[in-house]
CSV table of C-alpha atoms and ligand atoms in Angstrom, one decimal:
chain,number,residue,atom,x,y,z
P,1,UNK,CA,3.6,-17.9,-29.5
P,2,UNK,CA,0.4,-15.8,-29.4
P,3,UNK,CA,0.3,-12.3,-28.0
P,4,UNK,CA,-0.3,-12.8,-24.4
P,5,UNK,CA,-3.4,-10.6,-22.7
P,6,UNK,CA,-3.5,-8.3,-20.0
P,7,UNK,CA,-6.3,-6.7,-18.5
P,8,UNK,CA,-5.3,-3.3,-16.1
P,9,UNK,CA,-8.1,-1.9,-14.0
P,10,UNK,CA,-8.4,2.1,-13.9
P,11,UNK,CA,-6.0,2.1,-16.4
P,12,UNK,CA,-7.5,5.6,-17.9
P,13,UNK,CA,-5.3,7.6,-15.9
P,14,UNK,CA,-2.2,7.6,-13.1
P,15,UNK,CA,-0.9,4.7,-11.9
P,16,UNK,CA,-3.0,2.2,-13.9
P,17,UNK,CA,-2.7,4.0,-17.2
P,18,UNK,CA,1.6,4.1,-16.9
P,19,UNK,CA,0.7,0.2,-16.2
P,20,UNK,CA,-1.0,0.1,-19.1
P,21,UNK,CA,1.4,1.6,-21.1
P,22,UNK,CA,4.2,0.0,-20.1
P,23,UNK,CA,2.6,-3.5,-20.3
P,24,UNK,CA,1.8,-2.7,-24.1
P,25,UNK,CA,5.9,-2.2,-24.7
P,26,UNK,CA,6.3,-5.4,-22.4
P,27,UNK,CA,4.3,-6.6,-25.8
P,28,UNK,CA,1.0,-7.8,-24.1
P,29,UNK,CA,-2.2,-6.6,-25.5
P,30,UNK,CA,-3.7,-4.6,-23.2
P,31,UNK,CA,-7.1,-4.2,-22.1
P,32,UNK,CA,-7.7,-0.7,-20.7
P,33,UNK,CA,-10.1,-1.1,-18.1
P,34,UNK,CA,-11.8,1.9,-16.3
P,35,UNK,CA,-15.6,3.0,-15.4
P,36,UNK,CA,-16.2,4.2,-19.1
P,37,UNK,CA,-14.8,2.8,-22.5
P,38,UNK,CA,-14.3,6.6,-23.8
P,39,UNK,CA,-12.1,7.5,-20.4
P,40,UNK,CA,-9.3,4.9,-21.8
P,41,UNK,CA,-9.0,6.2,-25.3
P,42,UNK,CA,-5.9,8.2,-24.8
P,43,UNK,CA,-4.5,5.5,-22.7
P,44,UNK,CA,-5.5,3.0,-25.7
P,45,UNK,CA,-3.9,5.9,-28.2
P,46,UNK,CA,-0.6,6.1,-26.2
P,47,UNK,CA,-0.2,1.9,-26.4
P,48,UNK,CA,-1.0,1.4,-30.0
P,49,UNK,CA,0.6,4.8,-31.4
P,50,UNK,CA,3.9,3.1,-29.6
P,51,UNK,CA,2.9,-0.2,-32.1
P,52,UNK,CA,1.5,-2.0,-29.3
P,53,UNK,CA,-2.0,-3.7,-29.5
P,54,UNK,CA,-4.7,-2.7,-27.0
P,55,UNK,CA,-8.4,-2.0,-26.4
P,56,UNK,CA,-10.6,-0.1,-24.1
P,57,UNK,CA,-13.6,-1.7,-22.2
P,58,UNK,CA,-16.1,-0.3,-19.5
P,59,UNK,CA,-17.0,-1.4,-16.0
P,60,UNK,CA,-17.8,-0.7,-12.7
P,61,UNK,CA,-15.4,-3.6,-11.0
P,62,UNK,CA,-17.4,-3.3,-7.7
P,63,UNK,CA,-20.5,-4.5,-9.9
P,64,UNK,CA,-20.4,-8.6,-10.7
P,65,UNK,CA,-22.0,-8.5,-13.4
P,66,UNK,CA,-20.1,-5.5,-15.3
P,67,UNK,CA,-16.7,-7.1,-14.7
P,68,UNK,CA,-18.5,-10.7,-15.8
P,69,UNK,CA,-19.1,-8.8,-19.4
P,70,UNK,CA,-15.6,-6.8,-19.4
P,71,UNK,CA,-13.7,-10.3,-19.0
P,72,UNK,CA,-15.8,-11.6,-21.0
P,73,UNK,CA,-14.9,-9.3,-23.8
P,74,UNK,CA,-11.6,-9.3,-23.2
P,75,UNK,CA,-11.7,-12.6,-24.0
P,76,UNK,CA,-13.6,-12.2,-27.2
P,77,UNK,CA,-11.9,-9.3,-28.4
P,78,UNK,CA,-8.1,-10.0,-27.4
P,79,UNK,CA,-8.1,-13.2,-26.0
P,80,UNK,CA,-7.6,-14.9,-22.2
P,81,UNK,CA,-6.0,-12.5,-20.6
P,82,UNK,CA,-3.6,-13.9,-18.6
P,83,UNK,CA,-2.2,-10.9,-16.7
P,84,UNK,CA,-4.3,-9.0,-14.1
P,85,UNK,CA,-3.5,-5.9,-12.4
P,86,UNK,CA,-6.1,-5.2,-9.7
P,87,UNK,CA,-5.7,-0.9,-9.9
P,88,UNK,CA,-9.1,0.6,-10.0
P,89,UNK,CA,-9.2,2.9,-6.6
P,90,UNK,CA,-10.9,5.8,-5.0
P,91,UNK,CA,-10.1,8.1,-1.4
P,92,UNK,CA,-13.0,8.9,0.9
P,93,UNK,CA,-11.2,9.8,3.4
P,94,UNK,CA,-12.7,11.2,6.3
P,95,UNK,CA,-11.8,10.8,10.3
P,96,UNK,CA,-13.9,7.9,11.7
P,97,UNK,CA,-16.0,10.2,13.9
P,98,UNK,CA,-17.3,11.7,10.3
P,99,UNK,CA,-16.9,8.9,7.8
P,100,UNK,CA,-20.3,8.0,6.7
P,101,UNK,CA,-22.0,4.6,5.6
P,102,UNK,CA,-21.3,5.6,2.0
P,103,UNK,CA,-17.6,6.3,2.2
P,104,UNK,CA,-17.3,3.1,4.4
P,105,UNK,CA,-18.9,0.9,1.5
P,106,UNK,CA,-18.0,2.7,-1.6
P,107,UNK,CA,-13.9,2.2,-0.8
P,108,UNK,CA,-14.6,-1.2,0.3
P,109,UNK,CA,-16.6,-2.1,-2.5
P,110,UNK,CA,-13.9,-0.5,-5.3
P,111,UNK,CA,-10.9,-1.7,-3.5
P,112,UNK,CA,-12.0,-5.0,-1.8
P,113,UNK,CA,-14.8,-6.2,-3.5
P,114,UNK,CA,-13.1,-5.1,-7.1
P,115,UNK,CA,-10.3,-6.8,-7.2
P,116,UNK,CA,-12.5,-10.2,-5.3
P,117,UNK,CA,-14.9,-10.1,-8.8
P,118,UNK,CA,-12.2,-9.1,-11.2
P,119,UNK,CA,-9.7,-12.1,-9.7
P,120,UNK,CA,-12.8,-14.2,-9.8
P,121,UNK,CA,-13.4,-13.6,-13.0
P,122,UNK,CA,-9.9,-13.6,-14.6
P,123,UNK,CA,-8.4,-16.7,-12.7
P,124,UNK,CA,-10.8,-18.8,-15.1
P,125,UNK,CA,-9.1,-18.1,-18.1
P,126,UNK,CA,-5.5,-18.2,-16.2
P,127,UNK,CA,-6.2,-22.0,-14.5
P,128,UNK,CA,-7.7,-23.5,-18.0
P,129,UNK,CA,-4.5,-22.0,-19.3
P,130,UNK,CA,-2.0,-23.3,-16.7
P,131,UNK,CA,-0.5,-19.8,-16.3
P,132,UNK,CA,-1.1,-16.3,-14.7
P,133,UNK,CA,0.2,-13.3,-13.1
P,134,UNK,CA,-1.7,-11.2,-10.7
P,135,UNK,CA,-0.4,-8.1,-9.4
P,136,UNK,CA,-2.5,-5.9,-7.1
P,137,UNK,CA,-2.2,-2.5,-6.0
P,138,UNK,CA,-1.6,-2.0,-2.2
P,139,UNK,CA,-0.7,0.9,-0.5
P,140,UNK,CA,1.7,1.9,2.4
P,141,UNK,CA,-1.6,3.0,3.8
P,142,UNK,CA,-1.9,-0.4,4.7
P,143,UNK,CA,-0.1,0.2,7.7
P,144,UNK,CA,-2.4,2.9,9.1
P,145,UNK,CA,-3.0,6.5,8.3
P,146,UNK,CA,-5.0,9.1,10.2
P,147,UNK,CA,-8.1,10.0,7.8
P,148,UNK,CA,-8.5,6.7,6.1
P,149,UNK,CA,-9.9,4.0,7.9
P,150,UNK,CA,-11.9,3.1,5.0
P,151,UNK,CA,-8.6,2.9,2.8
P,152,UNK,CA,-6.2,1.9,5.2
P,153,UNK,CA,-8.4,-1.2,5.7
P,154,UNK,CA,-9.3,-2.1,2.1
P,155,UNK,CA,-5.2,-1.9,1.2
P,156,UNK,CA,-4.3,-4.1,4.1
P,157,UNK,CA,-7.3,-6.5,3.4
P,158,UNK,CA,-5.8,-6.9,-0.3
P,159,UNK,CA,-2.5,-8.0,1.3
P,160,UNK,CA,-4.8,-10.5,3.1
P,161,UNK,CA,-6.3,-11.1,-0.5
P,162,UNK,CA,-2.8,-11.7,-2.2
P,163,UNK,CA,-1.6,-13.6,0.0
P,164,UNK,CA,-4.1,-16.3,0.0
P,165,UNK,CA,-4.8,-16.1,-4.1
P,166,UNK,CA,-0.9,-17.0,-4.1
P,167,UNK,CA,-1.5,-20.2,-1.9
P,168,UNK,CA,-5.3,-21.1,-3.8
P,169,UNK,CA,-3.6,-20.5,-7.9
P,170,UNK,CA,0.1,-21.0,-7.3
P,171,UNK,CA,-0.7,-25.2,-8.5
P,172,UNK,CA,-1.9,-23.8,-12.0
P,173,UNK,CA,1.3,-21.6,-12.7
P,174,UNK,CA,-0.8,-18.3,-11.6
P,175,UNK,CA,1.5,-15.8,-9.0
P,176,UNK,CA,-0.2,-13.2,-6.9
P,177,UNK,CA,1.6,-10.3,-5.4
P,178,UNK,CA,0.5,-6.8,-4.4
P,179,UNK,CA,2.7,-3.4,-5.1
P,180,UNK,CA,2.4,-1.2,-1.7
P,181,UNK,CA,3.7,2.7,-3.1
P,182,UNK,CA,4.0,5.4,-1.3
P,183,UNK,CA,3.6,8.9,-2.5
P,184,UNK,CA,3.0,8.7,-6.4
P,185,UNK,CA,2.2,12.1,-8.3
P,186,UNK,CA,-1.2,11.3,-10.0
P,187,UNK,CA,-4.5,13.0,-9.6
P,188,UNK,CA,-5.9,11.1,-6.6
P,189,UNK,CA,-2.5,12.8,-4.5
P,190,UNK,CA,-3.4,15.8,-6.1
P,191,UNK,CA,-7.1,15.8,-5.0
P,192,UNK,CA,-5.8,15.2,-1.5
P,193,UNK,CA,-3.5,18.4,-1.6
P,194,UNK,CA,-6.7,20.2,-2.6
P,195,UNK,CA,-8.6,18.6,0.0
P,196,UNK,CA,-6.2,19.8,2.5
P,197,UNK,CA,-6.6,23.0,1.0
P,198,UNK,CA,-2.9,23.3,0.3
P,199,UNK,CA,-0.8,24.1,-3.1
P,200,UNK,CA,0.4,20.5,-4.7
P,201,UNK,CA,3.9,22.0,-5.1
P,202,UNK,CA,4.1,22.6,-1.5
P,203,UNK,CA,2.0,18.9,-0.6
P,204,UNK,CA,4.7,17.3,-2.9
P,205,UNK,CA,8.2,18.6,-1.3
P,206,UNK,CA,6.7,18.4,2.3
P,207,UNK,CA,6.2,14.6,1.3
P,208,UNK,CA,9.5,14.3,-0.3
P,209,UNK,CA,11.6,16.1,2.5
P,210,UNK,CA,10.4,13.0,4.4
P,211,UNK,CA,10.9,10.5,2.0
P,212,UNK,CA,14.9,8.7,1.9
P,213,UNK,CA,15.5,9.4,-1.4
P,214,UNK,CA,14.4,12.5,-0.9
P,215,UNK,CA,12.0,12.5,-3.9
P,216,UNK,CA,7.9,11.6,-4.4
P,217,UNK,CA,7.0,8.4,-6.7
P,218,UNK,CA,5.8,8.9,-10.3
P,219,UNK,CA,3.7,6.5,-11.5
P,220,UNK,CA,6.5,5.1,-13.8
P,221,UNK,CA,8.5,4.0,-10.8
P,222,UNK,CA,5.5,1.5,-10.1
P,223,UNK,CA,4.9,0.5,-13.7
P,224,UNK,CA,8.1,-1.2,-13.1
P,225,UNK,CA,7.3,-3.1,-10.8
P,226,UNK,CA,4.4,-4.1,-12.1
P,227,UNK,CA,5.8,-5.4,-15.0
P,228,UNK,CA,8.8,-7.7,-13.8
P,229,UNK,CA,5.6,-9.1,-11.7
P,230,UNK,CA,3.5,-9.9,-14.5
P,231,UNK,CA,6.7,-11.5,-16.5
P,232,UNK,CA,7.4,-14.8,-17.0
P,233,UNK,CA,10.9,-14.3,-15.0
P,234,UNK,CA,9.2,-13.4,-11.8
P,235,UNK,CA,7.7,-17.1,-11.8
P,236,UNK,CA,9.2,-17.6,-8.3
P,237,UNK,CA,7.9,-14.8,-6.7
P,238,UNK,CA,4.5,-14.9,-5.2
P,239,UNK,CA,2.3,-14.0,-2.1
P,240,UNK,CA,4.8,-11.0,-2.0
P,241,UNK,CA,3.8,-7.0,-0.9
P,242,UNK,CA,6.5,-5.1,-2.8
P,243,UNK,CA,7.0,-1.7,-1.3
P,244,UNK,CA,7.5,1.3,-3.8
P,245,UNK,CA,8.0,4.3,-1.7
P,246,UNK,CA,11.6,5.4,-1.6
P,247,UNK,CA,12.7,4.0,1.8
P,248,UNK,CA,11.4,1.1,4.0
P,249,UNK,CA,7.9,0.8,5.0
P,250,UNK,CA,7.4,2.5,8.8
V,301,NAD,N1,-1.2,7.9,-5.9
V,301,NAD,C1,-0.7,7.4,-4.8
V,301,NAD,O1,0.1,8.0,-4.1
V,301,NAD,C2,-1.0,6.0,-4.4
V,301,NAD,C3,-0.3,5.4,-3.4
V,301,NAD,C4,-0.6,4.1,-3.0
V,301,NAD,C5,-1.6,3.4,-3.7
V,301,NAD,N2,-2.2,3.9,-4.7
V,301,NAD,C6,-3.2,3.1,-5.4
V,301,NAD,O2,-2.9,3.0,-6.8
V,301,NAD,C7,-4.1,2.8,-7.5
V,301,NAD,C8,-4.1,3.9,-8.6
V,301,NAD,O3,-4.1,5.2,-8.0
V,301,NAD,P1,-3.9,6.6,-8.8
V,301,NAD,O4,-3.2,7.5,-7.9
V,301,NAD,O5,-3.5,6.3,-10.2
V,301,NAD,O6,-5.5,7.0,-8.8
V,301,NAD,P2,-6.3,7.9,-9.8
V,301,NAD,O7,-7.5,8.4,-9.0
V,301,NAD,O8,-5.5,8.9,-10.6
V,301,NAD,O9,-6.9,6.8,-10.8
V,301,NAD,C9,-7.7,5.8,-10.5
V,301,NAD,C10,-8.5,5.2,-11.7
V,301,NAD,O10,-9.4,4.2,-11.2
V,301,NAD,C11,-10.6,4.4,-11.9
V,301,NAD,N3,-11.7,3.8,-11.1
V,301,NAD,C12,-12.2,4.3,-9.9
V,301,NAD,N4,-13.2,3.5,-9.5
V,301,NAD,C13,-13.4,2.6,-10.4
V,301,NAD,C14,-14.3,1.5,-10.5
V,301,NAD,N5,-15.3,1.3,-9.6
V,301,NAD,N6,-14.2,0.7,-11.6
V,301,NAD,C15,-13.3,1.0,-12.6
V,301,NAD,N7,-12.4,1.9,-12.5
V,301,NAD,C16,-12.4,2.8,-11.4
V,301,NAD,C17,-10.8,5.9,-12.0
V,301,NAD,O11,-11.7,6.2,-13.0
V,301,NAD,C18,-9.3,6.3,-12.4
V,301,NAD,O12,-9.1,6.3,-13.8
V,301,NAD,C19,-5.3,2.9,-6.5
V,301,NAD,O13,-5.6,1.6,-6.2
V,301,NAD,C20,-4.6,3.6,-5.4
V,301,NAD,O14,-5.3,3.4,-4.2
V,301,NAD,C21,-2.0,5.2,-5.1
């Protein structure tokens, strides 16, 4: 059997890159995808020094026509991908008295209106070839949280999303489900300590304290996740919000 393609959005660092990473030793080729080619090097570096096969490619997913030319050479350069993992995210997070236009839009666009073009564009490939997994990044955000009305909207919406790719691809073999974590140590929960103008050491064990397993997420914990969702085993599981966060969801 050929190598089987997967294509991870804002795969150059955190969440996306463990993904990344961890898809490569799952043995799919990997296509690290984040705003600029260079930013995925050491992503690509850390896949194929491990033996695994894997290339970086820059877009902008909330731009159609970006994304068109990153699937495009996926295609080209790896093959159909088959796998897609809907990452790519940013935090404007502001209270709704102060948000502005731009944070409103530019969260929307990456989140919503990302993983719309990049599902639009991969679920080509994944129909002509009677098979597919789609596993998009959620967030426990989703159910509300004070400063991110943007966010909090965008993560529920891509429930919405899943749900209803599961129902449109499930005839062609493709699965959609969406990973909700919690508290994950990467740079964006990092940026948010800062924001909040408090040490990460001290943002990270208030967090945990309240978590039931009495620990924060690293981004490993939802790289394993994602990949029983994009394998071949998880063929009967789809539509599904899978919540990584060390307890139930509130
Ligand atoms: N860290 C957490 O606690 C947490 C919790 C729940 C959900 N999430 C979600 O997980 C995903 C990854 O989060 P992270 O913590 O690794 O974030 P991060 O900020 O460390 O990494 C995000 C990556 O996405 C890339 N990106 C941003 N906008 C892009 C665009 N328009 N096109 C292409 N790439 C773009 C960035 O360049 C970056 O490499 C996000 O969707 C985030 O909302 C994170």
């Amino acid at each position: 059997m050929t190598q089987r393609v997967a294509i991870v959005t804002g795969a150059a660092r955190g969440i996306g890159a463990a993904i990344a990473r961890r898809l490569g030793a799952d043995g799919f080729a990997v296509a690290v995808l984040d705003l600029t080619a260079e930013s995925g090097a050491d992503t690509v570096a850390a896949i194929t020094d491990a033996g695994g096969r894997a290339a970086a490619v820059g877009a902008d997913v909330s731009d159609a026509g970006q994304v068109e030319a990153a699937v495009a050479a996926v295609a080209e350069k790896l093959g159909p991908p088959v796998v897609l993992v809907n990452n790519a995210g940013i935090l404007r997070d502001n209270l709704l008295f102060k948000m502005t236009d731009d944070d409103w839009d530019s969260v929307i666009g990456v989140h919503l209106r990302g993983a719309f073009l990049m599902t639009r564009a991969v679920q080509r490939f994944q129909t002509e070839q009677g098979y597919g997994r789609i596993v998009t990044l959620s967030s426990t955000s989703a159910l509300g949280n004070r400063g991110q009305v943007n966010y909090a909207t965008a993560k529920a919406g891509l429930q919405g999303f899943t749900k209803t790719v599961a129902i449109e691809l499930g005839k062609f073999g493709v699965t959609a489900n969406a990973i909700a974590p919690g508290f994950i140590e990467t740079e964006m929960t990092a940026a948010t300590a800062a924001r909040m103008k408090m040490a990460f050491e001290d943002f990270k064990a208030g967090a945990a304290a309240a978590i039931p397993v009495r620990r924060i997420g690293q981004p490993e914990d939802v790289a394993a996740v994602a990949s029983f969702l994009a394998s071949e085993e998880a063929g009967f599981v789809s539509g599904q919000v899978i919540y990584v966060a060390g307890g139930p969801q509130d």
